[in-house]
Short mmCIF file of C-alpha atoms in Angstrom, two decimals:
data_model
loop_
_atom_site.label_atom_id
_atom_site.label_comp_id
_atom_site.label_asym_id
_atom_site.label_seq_id
_atom_site.Cartn_x
_atom_site.Cartn_y
_atom_site.Cartn_z
CA MET A 214 -19.62 26.18 -4.09
CA PRO A 215 -23.82 27.78 -5.19
CA ALA A 216 -26.05 26.62 -2.86
CA ALA A 217 -27.92 25.27 -5.72
CA ARG A 218 -25.21 23.08 -7.28
CA ALA A 219 -26.45 19.37 -4.92
CA GLU A 220 -23.85 17.10 -7.56
CA TYR A 221 -21.10 17.64 -5.62
CA VAL A 222 -21.59 17.37 -1.73
CA ALA A 223 -17.93 17.20 0.14
CA PRO A 224 -17.97 14.06 3.00
CA TRP A 225 -17.61 15.16 6.48
CA TRP A 226 -14.10 14.25 7.12
CA VAL A 227 -13.25 16.01 4.00
CA VAL A 228 -14.48 19.18 6.41
CA TRP A 229 -13.58 18.15 9.10
CA LEU A 230 -9.75 18.14 8.28
CA HIS A 231 -10.50 21.46 6.48
CA SER A 232 -11.42 22.89 9.66
CA ALA A 233 -8.34 21.38 10.90
CA PRO A 234 -5.37 24.56 12.42
CA HIS A 235 -3.39 25.40 10.01
CA LEU A 236 0.27 27.40 11.27
CA GLY A 237 3.17 28.83 9.94
CA LEU A 238 6.63 27.54 10.59
CA ARG A 239 6.69 30.78 13.37
CA LEU A 240 3.72 30.09 14.05
CA GLN A 241 1.05 32.63 12.65
CA ARG A 242 -2.58 31.91 11.27
CA VAL A 243 -2.81 30.69 7.75
CA ASP A 244 -5.25 31.12 6.15
CA SER A 245 -6.66 27.37 4.96
CA THR A 246 -7.83 28.15 1.48
CA PHE A 247 -5.78 25.71 -1.30
CA ARG A 248 -3.17 27.65 -2.55
CA PRO A 249 -0.34 25.33 -3.50
CA ARG A 250 1.75 28.05 -5.53
CA GLU A 251 2.23 30.19 -2.22
CA GLU A 252 4.99 29.38 0.16
CA THR A 253 3.54 30.28 3.04
CA TYR A 254 0.04 27.99 3.00
CA ARG A 255 3.27 24.75 1.63
CA GLU A 256 4.20 25.46 5.11
CA SER A 257 1.46 24.76 6.93
CA LEU A 258 0.77 21.61 4.95
CA LEU A 259 4.72 20.99 6.26
CA PHE A 260 4.18 21.89 9.97
CA LEU A 261 2.09 19.18 10.45
CA GLY A 262 4.81 16.57 8.80
CA LEU A 263 6.92 18.83 11.65
CA VAL A 264 4.24 17.49 14.03
CA ALA A 265 4.69 13.60 13.69
CA ALA A 266 8.40 14.45 13.68
CA VAL A 267 8.33 15.83 16.85
CA CYS A 268 5.64 12.76 18.09
CA LEU A 269 8.43 10.60 16.76
CA GLY A 270 11.21 11.87 18.51
CA LEU A 271 9.16 11.86 21.84
CA ASN A 272 8.42 7.86 21.15
CA LEU A 273 12.43 7.47 21.34
CA ILE A 274 13.11 9.72 23.83
CA PHE A 275 9.89 7.19 25.72
CA LEU A 276 11.73 3.71 24.48
CA GLY A 277 15.19 5.04 25.31
CA VAL A 278 13.72 6.39 28.78
CA TYR A 279 12.28 2.97 29.28
CA LEU A 280 15.11 0.20 28.03
CA VAL A 281 17.81 1.89 29.91
CA CYS A 282 15.45 1.68 33.45
CA VAL A 283 14.46 -1.65 32.26
CA CYS A 284 18.41 -3.20 31.89
CA TYR A 285 19.87 -1.82 34.48
CA CYS A 286 17.45 -2.08 37.72
CA ARG A 287 17.74 -5.90 39.24
CA GLN A 288 15.04 -6.77 40.84
CA ASP A 289 14.90 -10.31 43.18
CA GLU A 290 11.97 -11.66 41.86
CA THR A 291 10.34 -15.25 43.42
CA VAL A 292 9.86 -18.10 41.41
CA GLN A 293 5.80 -17.17 41.33
CA THR A 294 6.71 -13.87 40.32
CA LYS A 295 8.49 -14.36 37.64
CA GLN A 296 6.10 -16.35 35.80
CA ARG A 297 3.42 -13.96 36.07
CA HIS A 298 6.26 -12.19 34.73
CA SER A 299 6.89 -13.98 31.52
CA CYS A 300 3.04 -15.18 31.21
CA CYS A 301 2.83 -11.01 31.26
CA VAL A 302 5.75 -10.93 29.31
CA THR A 303 3.78 -13.35 26.46
CA TRP A 304 0.51 -12.39 26.10
CA THR A 305 1.27 -8.82 25.84
CA ALA A 306 3.55 -10.25 22.80
CA VAL A 307 0.42 -11.73 20.98
CA VAL A 308 -1.69 -8.33 21.94
CA ALA A 309 0.94 -6.23 20.15
CA GLY A 310 1.11 -9.05 17.22
CA LEU A 311 -2.65 -8.71 16.69
CA VAL A 312 -2.72 -5.31 16.75
CA CYS A 313 0.13 -5.02 13.89
CA CYS A 314 -1.67 -7.89 12.36
CA ALA A 315 -4.53 -5.41 12.27
CA ALA A 316 -3.54 -2.72 11.66
CA VAL A 317 -1.82 -4.20 8.35
CA GLY A 318 -5.52 -5.00 7.49
CA VAL A 319 -6.97 -1.44 7.41
CA GLY A 320 -3.39 -0.54 5.81
CA PHE A 321 -3.99 -3.02 2.61
CA TYR A 322 -8.14 -1.04 2.45
CA GLY A 323 -6.82 2.30 2.90
CA ASN A 324 -4.18 1.19 0.03
CA SER A 325 -6.84 0.25 -1.95
CA GLU A 326 -9.24 2.84 -1.49
CA THR A 327 -6.77 5.85 -2.01
CA ASN A 328 -5.23 3.75 -5.29
CA ASP A 329 -9.08 3.83 -6.39
CA GLY A 330 -9.53 7.09 -6.20
CA VAL A 331 -6.71 8.14 -7.84
CA TYR A 332 -6.99 6.55 -11.13
CA GLN A 333 -10.39 7.27 -11.65
CA LEU A 334 -8.84 10.94 -11.60
CA ILE A 335 -6.61 9.98 -13.94
CA TYR A 336 -10.25 7.85 -15.54
CA SER A 337 -11.84 11.38 -15.97
CA LEU A 338 -8.26 13.15 -16.78
CA ASP A 339 -7.60 11.11 -19.71
CA ASN A 340 -11.64 10.82 -20.73
CA ALA A 341 -11.54 15.13 -20.12
CA ASN A 342 -8.95 15.30 -22.39
CA HIS A 343 -10.21 13.15 -25.41
CA THR A 344 -12.75 15.21 -25.05
CA PHE A 345 -10.62 18.88 -26.03
CA SER A 346 -8.46 16.79 -28.07
CA GLY A 347 -11.43 15.79 -30.63
CA ILE A 348 -13.07 19.72 -30.36
CA ASP A 349 -9.81 20.29 -31.80
CA ALA A 350 -9.69 18.38 -34.19
CA LEU A 351 -13.07 18.82 -35.24
CA VAL A 352 -12.96 22.67 -35.07
CA SER A 353 -8.89 21.71 -37.44
CA ARG A 354 -10.74 19.58 -39.77
CA THR A 355 -13.82 21.38 -40.60
CA THR A 356 -11.20 25.17 -40.84
CA GLN A 357 -9.60 23.19 -43.19
CA LYS A 358 -12.47 21.72 -45.88
CA MET A 359 -13.48 25.61 -45.12
CA GLU A 360 -10.97 27.12 -46.46
CA VAL A 361 -8.58 24.58 -48.80
CA ASP A 362 -11.05 21.85 -50.00
CA LEU A 363 -14.32 24.68 -50.89
CA GLU A 364 -11.74 27.49 -52.60
CA GLN A 365 -9.94 24.72 -54.69
CA HIS A 366 -13.85 24.00 -55.92
CA LEU A 367 -14.98 27.56 -55.81
CA ASP A 368 -11.84 28.49 -57.96
CA ARG A 369 -12.74 25.66 -60.37
CA LEU A 370 -16.34 26.57 -60.48
CA SER A 371 -15.99 30.79 -60.84
CA GLU A 372 -14.16 29.28 -64.58
CA ILE A 373 -16.71 27.38 -66.36
CA PHE A 374 -19.39 29.78 -64.41
CA ALA A 375 -17.08 33.16 -66.47
CA THR A 376 -20.32 33.71 -68.53
CA ARG A 377 -23.36 33.59 -66.23
CA GLY A 378 -23.11 36.90 -64.08
CA ASP A 379 -26.15 35.17 -61.73
CA TYR A 380 -24.55 32.13 -60.94
CA MET A 381 -20.44 33.88 -60.11
CA GLN A 382 -23.22 35.69 -57.60
CA THR A 383 -24.38 32.39 -56.04
CA LEU A 384 -20.76 30.63 -55.97
CA LYS A 385 -19.38 34.22 -54.00
CA PHE A 386 -22.38 34.23 -51.69
CA VAL A 387 -21.17 30.97 -50.93
CA GLN A 388 -18.02 31.85 -50.34
CA GLN A 389 -19.03 34.92 -47.90
CA MET A 390 -21.51 31.84 -45.41
CA ALA A 391 -18.28 29.88 -45.92
CA SER A 392 -15.89 32.63 -44.27
CA SER A 393 -19.08 33.17 -42.08
CA VAL A 394 -18.58 29.03 -40.59
CA ILE A 395 -14.27 29.98 -40.82
CA ASP A 396 -15.04 32.81 -38.17
CA GLN A 397 -17.82 31.10 -36.16
CA LEU A 398 -15.30 28.56 -35.47
CA SER A 399 -12.16 31.01 -34.07
CA GLY A 400 -14.17 31.19 -31.19
CA VAL A 401 -14.86 28.02 -30.28
CA PRO A 402 -11.99 27.91 -27.31
CA VAL A 403 -8.27 26.17 -28.18
CA TRP A 404 -8.04 23.28 -25.67
CA ARG A 405 -5.06 22.48 -26.87
CA ASP A 406 -2.84 24.17 -23.77
CA VAL A 407 -5.19 22.30 -21.29
CA THR A 408 -4.69 19.37 -23.03
CA ALA A 409 -1.22 19.48 -22.09
CA GLN A 410 -1.27 19.97 -18.84
CA LEU A 411 -3.86 17.35 -17.85
CA THR A 412 -1.87 15.42 -20.21
CA GLU A 413 1.78 16.04 -17.50
CA LEU A 414 -0.95 15.94 -14.55
CA ALA A 415 -2.12 12.74 -15.02
CA ASP A 416 0.76 11.28 -16.30
CA GLN A 417 2.15 12.36 -12.78
CA THR A 418 0.06 12.05 -10.87
CA GLY A 419 -0.13 7.86 -12.55
CA TYR A 420 3.76 7.46 -11.60
CA VAL A 421 3.81 9.40 -8.32
CA GLU A 422 0.46 6.93 -7.35
CA TYR A 423 2.10 3.83 -8.87
CA TYR A 424 5.45 4.14 -5.74
CA ARG A 425 3.27 5.30 -3.07
CA TRP A 426 1.35 2.53 -4.16
CA LEU A 427 3.99 0.19 -3.84
CA SER A 428 5.83 1.96 -1.07
CA TYR A 429 2.87 1.01 1.37
CA LEU A 430 2.44 -3.05 -0.10
CA LEU A 431 6.71 -2.85 0.81
CA LEU A 432 5.81 -1.84 4.61
CA PHE A 433 2.80 -3.91 4.78
CA VAL A 434 5.43 -6.24 4.15
CA LEU A 435 7.59 -5.53 6.42
CA ASP A 436 5.13 -5.00 9.29
CA LEU A 437 4.06 -9.49 9.05
CA VAL A 438 7.52 -10.04 8.92
CA ILE A 439 8.80 -8.78 12.24
CA CYS A 440 6.11 -10.08 13.80
CA LEU A 441 7.06 -13.22 12.36
CA ILE A 442 10.17 -13.02 13.61
CA ALA A 443 9.44 -11.52 16.86
CA CYS A 444 6.45 -15.34 17.24
CA LEU A 445 9.94 -17.34 16.19
CA GLY A 446 12.31 -15.42 18.79
CA LEU A 447 9.65 -15.68 21.55
CA ALA A 448 8.84 -19.46 20.59
CA LYS A 449 11.89 -20.42 20.23
CA ARG A 450 13.60 -18.85 23.14
CA SER A 451 16.40 -17.02 20.39
CA LYS A 452 18.25 -14.23 21.15
CA CYS A 453 19.29 -13.48 18.37
CA LEU A 454 15.61 -12.46 16.29
CA LEU A 455 14.82 -11.03 19.45
CA ALA A 456 17.76 -8.86 18.85
CA LEU A 457 16.98 -8.85 14.95
CA MET A 458 12.88 -7.76 15.45
CA LEU A 459 13.96 -5.45 18.00
CA CYS A 460 16.34 -4.05 15.44
CA CYS A 461 13.43 -4.18 12.51
CA GLY A 462 10.83 -2.53 14.88
CA MET A 463 12.39 0.68 14.71
CA LEU A 464 12.83 0.75 11.57
CA ALA A 465 9.39 0.01 11.16
CA LEU A 466 8.27 2.38 13.47
CA LEU A 467 10.13 5.15 11.80
CA LEU A 468 8.92 4.77 8.89
CA SER A 469 5.60 4.54 10.42
CA TRP A 470 5.79 8.01 11.71
CA THR A 471 7.22 9.07 7.93
CA SER A 472 3.64 8.40 6.73
CA LEU A 473 1.59 8.74 8.63
CA ALA A 474 3.26 12.94 8.35
CA ALA A 475 3.13 12.85 4.71
CA ASP A 476 -0.35 10.73 4.65
CA THR A 477 -1.61 14.12 7.26
CA ALA A 478 0.06 16.85 4.76
CA ALA A 479 -1.47 14.82 2.32
CA ALA A 480 -5.36 14.35 3.48
CA VAL A 481 -5.40 17.98 4.68
CA GLY A 482 -4.08 19.66 1.66
CA THR A 483 -6.95 17.29 -0.40
CA SER A 484 -9.78 18.44 1.53
CA ASP A 485 -9.11 21.71 1.50
CA PHE A 486 -8.85 21.91 -2.69
CA CYS A 487 -12.36 19.86 -1.69
CA VAL A 488 -13.90 22.20 0.68
CA ALA A 489 -14.57 24.35 -2.63
CA PRO A 490 -13.14 23.50 -6.05
CA ASP A 491 -15.04 25.40 -7.84
CA THR A 492 -13.05 28.42 -6.69
CA PHE A 493 -9.76 26.46 -7.67
CA ILE A 494 -10.61 25.86 -10.79
CA LEU A 495 -11.21 29.99 -11.09
CA ASN A 496 -8.68 30.75 -10.41
CA ILE A 497 -6.09 28.48 -12.38
CA THR A 498 -7.90 28.82 -15.72
CA GLU A 499 -8.51 32.60 -16.03
CA GLY A 500 -5.83 33.49 -18.17
CA GLN A 501 -6.38 30.40 -20.36
CA LEU A 502 -10.36 30.38 -20.58
CA SER A 503 -13.29 32.69 -20.50
CA THR A 504 -15.04 32.19 -16.99
CA GLU A 505 -18.41 32.31 -19.17
CA VAL A 506 -16.83 28.72 -20.03
CA THR A 507 -15.20 27.84 -17.44
CA ARG A 508 -18.81 27.99 -15.13
CA TYR A 509 -20.69 26.82 -17.94
CA TYR A 510 -18.35 23.33 -17.73
CA LEU A 511 -18.44 23.98 -13.34
CA TYR A 512 -22.05 23.59 -13.00
CA CYS A 513 -23.81 22.66 -15.83
CA SER A 514 -27.55 23.70 -14.95
CA GLN A 515 -30.33 24.87 -17.28
CA SER A 516 -30.36 27.94 -16.27
CA VAL A 517 -26.96 28.77 -17.41
CA SER A 518 -26.60 29.15 -21.16
CA SER A 519 -24.72 28.11 -23.27
CA PRO A 520 -21.26 29.75 -24.36
CA PHE A 521 -21.17 28.34 -27.79
CA GLN A 522 -25.48 28.22 -28.30
CA GLN A 523 -24.25 31.72 -30.75
CA VAL A 524 -21.71 30.07 -32.93
CA LEU A 525 -23.51 26.50 -33.63
CA THR A 526 -26.80 28.26 -34.03
CA THR A 527 -25.07 30.48 -36.89
CA PHE A 528 -22.51 27.72 -38.01
CA GLN A 529 -25.81 25.69 -38.59
CA ARG A 530 -27.82 28.43 -40.64
CA SER A 531 -24.39 28.79 -43.13
CA LEU A 532 -24.12 25.50 -43.71
CA THR A 533 -27.67 25.11 -44.51
CA THR A 534 -27.92 28.27 -46.40
CA MET A 535 -24.84 26.98 -48.98
CA GLN A 536 -26.35 23.49 -49.39
CA MET A 537 -29.45 24.78 -50.53
CA GLN A 538 -27.08 27.17 -52.50
CA VAL A 539 -25.34 24.34 -53.91
CA ALA A 540 -28.89 21.91 -54.46
CA GLY A 541 -30.22 25.42 -56.65
CA LEU A 542 -26.77 24.48 -59.08
CA LEU A 543 -26.86 21.11 -59.26
CA GLN A 544 -30.60 21.63 -60.99
CA PHE A 545 -30.27 24.12 -63.22
CA ALA A 546 -26.51 24.90 -63.73
CA VAL A 547 -25.20 21.96 -64.99
CA SER A 548 -28.14 21.26 -68.03
CA ARG A 549 -25.92 24.19 -69.69
CA PHE A 550 -22.75 23.77 -67.78
CA PRO A 551 -21.95 19.48 -67.84
CA THR A 552 -18.06 19.89 -66.48
CA ALA A 553 -19.30 22.20 -63.68
CA GLU A 554 -21.63 18.75 -62.30
CA LYS A 555 -18.27 17.21 -60.93
CA ASP A 556 -16.42 20.22 -58.59
CA LEU A 557 -20.73 20.65 -57.69
CA LEU A 558 -20.97 17.41 -55.95
CA ARG A 559 -17.85 16.78 -54.68
CA ILE A 560 -18.96 20.37 -52.76
CA GLN A 561 -21.54 19.10 -52.07
CA LEU A 562 -20.36 16.14 -50.41
CA LEU A 563 -17.81 18.53 -48.70
CA LEU A 564 -21.03 20.41 -46.88
CA ASN A 565 -22.46 16.86 -45.94
CA SER A 566 -19.80 15.77 -44.51
CA THR A 567 -18.93 19.09 -42.38
CA GLU A 568 -22.85 18.81 -41.26
CA SER A 569 -22.04 15.89 -39.23
CA SER A 570 -18.35 16.92 -37.80
CA LEU A 571 -20.91 20.00 -36.44
CA HIS A 572 -23.20 17.84 -34.99
CA GLN A 573 -20.45 15.73 -33.40
CA LEU A 574 -18.74 19.45 -32.29
CA THR A 575 -21.93 19.84 -30.77
CA ALA A 576 -22.42 17.56 -29.16
CA LEU A 577 -18.64 17.50 -27.16
CA LEU A 578 -18.98 21.09 -26.71
CA ASP A 579 -22.03 20.04 -24.47
CA CYS A 580 -21.11 20.14 -20.55
CA ARG A 581 -22.94 17.00 -19.81
CA GLY A 582 -20.34 14.84 -20.88
CA LEU A 583 -17.15 17.07 -19.52
CA HIS A 584 -19.20 17.92 -16.48
CA LYS A 585 -19.63 13.89 -15.59
CA ASP A 586 -15.96 13.62 -15.72
CA TYR A 587 -15.83 16.30 -13.09
CA LEU A 588 -18.01 15.32 -10.96
CA ASP A 589 -15.91 11.01 -11.13
CA ALA A 590 -12.69 13.13 -10.78
CA LEU A 591 -14.11 14.71 -7.82
CA ALA A 592 -15.30 11.65 -6.16
CA GLY A 593 -12.55 9.63 -6.12
CA VAL A 594 -10.32 12.42 -5.00
CA CYS A 595 -12.49 13.53 -1.89
CA TYR A 596 -14.68 10.52 -1.36
CA ASP A 597 -11.95 7.56 -1.80
CA GLY A 598 -8.70 9.11 -1.44
CA ILE A 599 -9.38 10.69 1.04
CA GLU A 600 -10.58 8.07 2.81
CA GLY A 601 -7.84 5.93 1.73
CA LEU A 602 -5.63 8.35 3.38
CA LEU A 603 -7.30 7.78 6.36
CA TYR A 604 -7.17 5.05 6.41
CA LEU A 605 -4.19 4.76 5.95
CA GLY A 606 -3.21 6.74 8.99
CA LEU A 607 -5.15 5.22 11.14
CA PHE A 608 -2.87 1.65 10.21
CA SER A 609 0.83 4.32 11.30
CA LEU A 610 -0.08 5.23 14.45
CA LEU A 611 -1.48 1.13 15.05
CA ALA A 612 1.17 0.15 14.13
CA THR A 613 3.09 2.94 16.24
CA LEU A 614 1.39 1.90 18.70
CA ALA A 615 2.24 -2.74 18.03
CA PHE A 616 6.54 -2.00 17.83
CA SER A 617 6.28 0.14 20.49
CA THR A 618 4.80 -2.23 22.70
CA MET A 619 7.06 -4.71 20.89
CA ILE A 620 9.84 -2.80 21.98
CA CYS A 621 9.28 -1.92 25.52
CA VAL A 622 8.01 -6.50 25.92
CA GLY A 623 11.79 -6.56 24.03
CA PRO A 624 14.05 -6.64 26.79
CA TRP A 625 11.72 -8.10 29.63
CA ALA A 626 11.85 -11.57 27.24
CA TRP A 627 15.45 -11.23 26.78
CA LYS A 628 16.08 -11.16 30.46
CA HIS A 629 13.57 -14.10 30.75
CA PHE A 630 15.79 -16.17 28.63
CA THR A 631 18.55 -14.79 30.96
CA THR A 632 17.38 -15.81 33.45
CA ARG A 633 16.09 -19.12 31.79
CA ASP A 634 19.36 -19.85 31.25
CA ARG A 635 21.24 -19.35 34.31
CA ASP A 636 18.48 -21.86 36.14
CA TYR A 637 19.74 -24.48 34.07
CA GLU A 638 23.48 -23.95 34.58
CA ASP A 639 22.29 -24.51 38.54
CA ILE A 640 21.30 -27.98 37.97
CA ASP A 641 24.08 -31.65 38.23
CA ASP A 642 25.34 -32.05 35.11
CA ASP A 643 25.10 -35.84 35.67
CA ASP A 644 21.52 -35.80 37.11
CA PRO A 645 19.78 -38.04 34.64
CA PHE A 646 16.56 -35.43 34.34
CA ASN A 647 18.63 -32.82 33.41
CA PRO A 648 17.17 -31.35 30.29
CA GLN A 649 19.96 -30.13 28.65
CA ALA A 650 21.65 -33.22 29.86
CA ARG A 651 19.60 -34.79 28.14
CA ARG A 652 20.33 -32.70 24.59
CA ILE A 653 23.86 -33.25 25.29
CA ALA A 654 23.49 -37.00 25.41
CA ALA A 655 21.97 -37.02 22.26
CA TYR A 656 24.76 -35.52 19.51
CA ASN A 657 27.44 -37.44 21.52
CA PRO A 658 28.37 -39.72 20.91
CA PRO A 659 28.28 -43.03 23.65
CA ARG A 660 31.11 -44.54 24.98
CA GLY A 661 31.91 -47.85 25.29
CA PRO A 662 31.43 -50.10 28.52
CA LEU A 663 33.29 -50.12 30.89
CA HIS A 664 33.82 -54.04 31.74
CA SER A 665 34.24 -53.01 35.98
CA PHE A 666 33.58 -50.91 37.99
CA CYS A 667 36.43 -50.73 40.43
CA SER A 668 40.61 -51.59 40.53
CA TYR A 669 42.07 -54.46 40.14
CA SER A 670 44.73 -53.60 40.99
CA SER A 671 43.72 -52.22 44.49
CA GLY A 672 44.62 -54.24 47.03
CA LEU A 673 42.73 -57.00 48.71
CA GLY A 674 40.86 -54.63 51.70
CA SER A 675 39.70 -52.33 48.62
CA GLN A 676 38.26 -55.37 47.24
CA THR A 677 37.34 -56.42 50.83
CA SER A 678 35.42 -53.08 50.82
CA LEU A 679 33.40 -54.47 48.15
CA GLN A 680 30.08 -55.54 49.87
CA PRO A 681 27.30 -57.18 47.88
CA PRO A 682 24.68 -55.18 46.08
CA THR A 683 21.49 -55.46 48.50
CA GLN A 684 18.74 -55.00 45.34
CA THR A 685 18.08 -58.34 43.76
CA ILE A 686 19.35 -58.30 40.11
CA SER A 687 16.66 -58.68 37.95
CA ASN A 688 17.10 -60.72 34.56
CA ALA A 689 13.95 -59.02 33.21
CA PRO A 690 14.34 -58.79 29.12
CA VAL A 691 16.22 -55.60 27.66
CA SER A 692 12.43 -54.36 26.09
CA GLU A 693 11.42 -53.87 29.78
CA TYR A 694 14.64 -51.75 30.80
CA MET A 695 13.48 -49.77 27.44
CA ASN A 696 10.46 -49.69 28.33
CA GLN A 697 11.43 -48.03 31.24
CA ALA A 698 13.27 -45.87 30.18
CA MET A 699 11.42 -43.88 27.30
CA LEU A 700 9.15 -42.92 30.25
CA PHE A 701 12.34 -41.08 32.03
CA GLY A 702 14.38 -39.95 28.92
CA GLY A 703 11.87 -39.94 26.26
CA ASN A 704 13.51 -41.98 23.85
CA PRO A 705 15.56 -45.60 24.66
CA ARG A 706 18.90 -45.31 25.48
CA TYR A 707 21.92 -47.84 27.62
CA GLU A 708 23.15 -47.01 30.28
CA ASN A 709 27.13 -46.23 29.61
CA MET A 710 27.80 -46.85 33.59
CA PRO A 711 26.09 -49.45 35.80
CA LEU A 712 24.44 -48.01 38.89
CA ILE A 713 25.11 -49.41 41.62
CA GLY A 714 23.53 -49.56 44.97
CA ARG A 715 21.94 -45.78 43.90
CA GLY A 716 18.17 -45.33 44.44
CA SER A 717 17.65 -44.05 40.57
CA PRO A 718 15.21 -45.81 38.25
CA PRO A 719 15.76 -49.11 36.85
CA PRO A 720 19.23 -48.88 34.35
CA THR A 721 18.55 -49.68 31.31
CA TYR A 722 21.52 -51.49 29.76
CA SER A 723 22.64 -52.87 26.36
CA PRO A 724 23.07 -57.49 26.64
CA SER A 725 26.34 -56.89 26.29
CA MET A 726 27.09 -54.57 29.20
CA ARG A 727 24.59 -56.46 30.97
CA ALA A 728 26.51 -59.91 30.70
CA THR A 729 29.87 -57.72 31.80
CA TYR A 730 28.20 -56.92 34.76
CA LEU A 731 26.47 -60.36 35.98
CA SER A 732 30.34 -61.61 35.04
CA VAL A 733 32.08 -59.43 37.07
CA ALA A 734 29.84 -59.98 40.26
CA ASP A 735 30.32 -63.01 40.49
CA ASP A 736 34.11 -62.77 40.30
CA HIS A 737 33.64 -60.22 43.07
CA LEU A 738 31.38 -63.31 45.45
CA TRP A 739 33.26 -66.21 44.65
CA PRO A 740 35.76 -65.37 47.58
CA TYR A 741 32.66 -65.05 49.85
CA ARG A 742 30.68 -67.64 48.67
CA ASN A 743 31.40 -69.77 50.78
CA GLU A 744 30.87 -67.37 54.17
CA LEU A 745 27.62 -66.66 52.98
CA PRO A 746 24.83 -68.91 53.84
CA ALA A 747 23.50 -71.22 51.38
#
């Protein structure tokens, strides 16, 4: 690229990516010039993807070894150690979730930047196609006017002016000027093939970009859902959610490495193009356009003269001469040949419309419009596009780190859940302070009130073994016991069995149970009433 050209300068990240080593599949050095049609260059880009695949394999090996060590290594831990491990697991999961959310934010920005750059490229290609199509349409329309319409009018005028040799010479001169215009227009390049190629390129680019953008959007949603599942699994201490998180984390890890491989190859290949885009365009248009025309549109500097200047100048001169000849015939020949006025006026209108087409053609052939589209396309691809790919690569790295951390934390959380359940199983089910017993009692219907806590069919010895309660039976209202129950159990409930002789918190009885308890106590105390001191 010439140093004098200051409109486009490759950014530093393009130069940095272009300087990355290009190696073939056999580890031989490959030229970093952008040559997508050569197999060796394509292999160098494929090699970058294989590097990411190797990193994925190493990551999976590390996770596999770590999971085996965690699952099969047993350690006797104290209560304090378990608490520290539980806190460490929680905070590690929180940090991994925050890193994942930050990665998704970076990915959204990178995806938007890449999408903007690609659609700026498509917009520039559409503008260039519109310009090329306009040039072809103007040239075709002007040629048709000169060859068909003007020729018809000249033939009729030749019949009218057949008796005047001077007028016939004028008509022949106009015909020669028209042939000169046609010859000049044939020197303008035909852009039909270029337009077809650019249209195909724009369509394919838009198709690929739509599905690329949608794929990344779904990947972002998947990452956020996995973070949500991890949070719910830790909050609810659910092993099912934890197992689902581990499986989805493995899938997200695989997709993250795959996206990193694709982003790296695309970024390096695009950077190779952006370092010297003019050279690549000159090479691919060598057989379709002249080098002079291509350089004129690529550089568009005042020092480079337009290759169409001579064509347009000759066209303008020939057209002006034709208009002067037709104006002379209208001035001198119409008075003698009135029937020729109609054809001469139509020729004059045709030449005026041709002059208008000449001005439009001059504007379209000027390099400034196409050069601006070219610079806009380079800015979209080399600035926004590659910058977005770099952010997407950063997203892939952060997501890989986050999900690797989550997968490493998963077995520790699983073991913590198992230990907590085992500790609950060691607690007495009859203990009213057991949380599991409270949860079970909340779902089990209350049993019917027992009329007695001992058997009436037992002997006198069993009755005499029953000692009167040492505690004073409280006649407090039921609401007081319900308030005490709310303090200890969380919900007001009634005990199904009287608690006598226990140092437990005050029981709560239903009204029917309280009456039954008092009546049973009076019946058992009746034989001893005479023996008790007054």
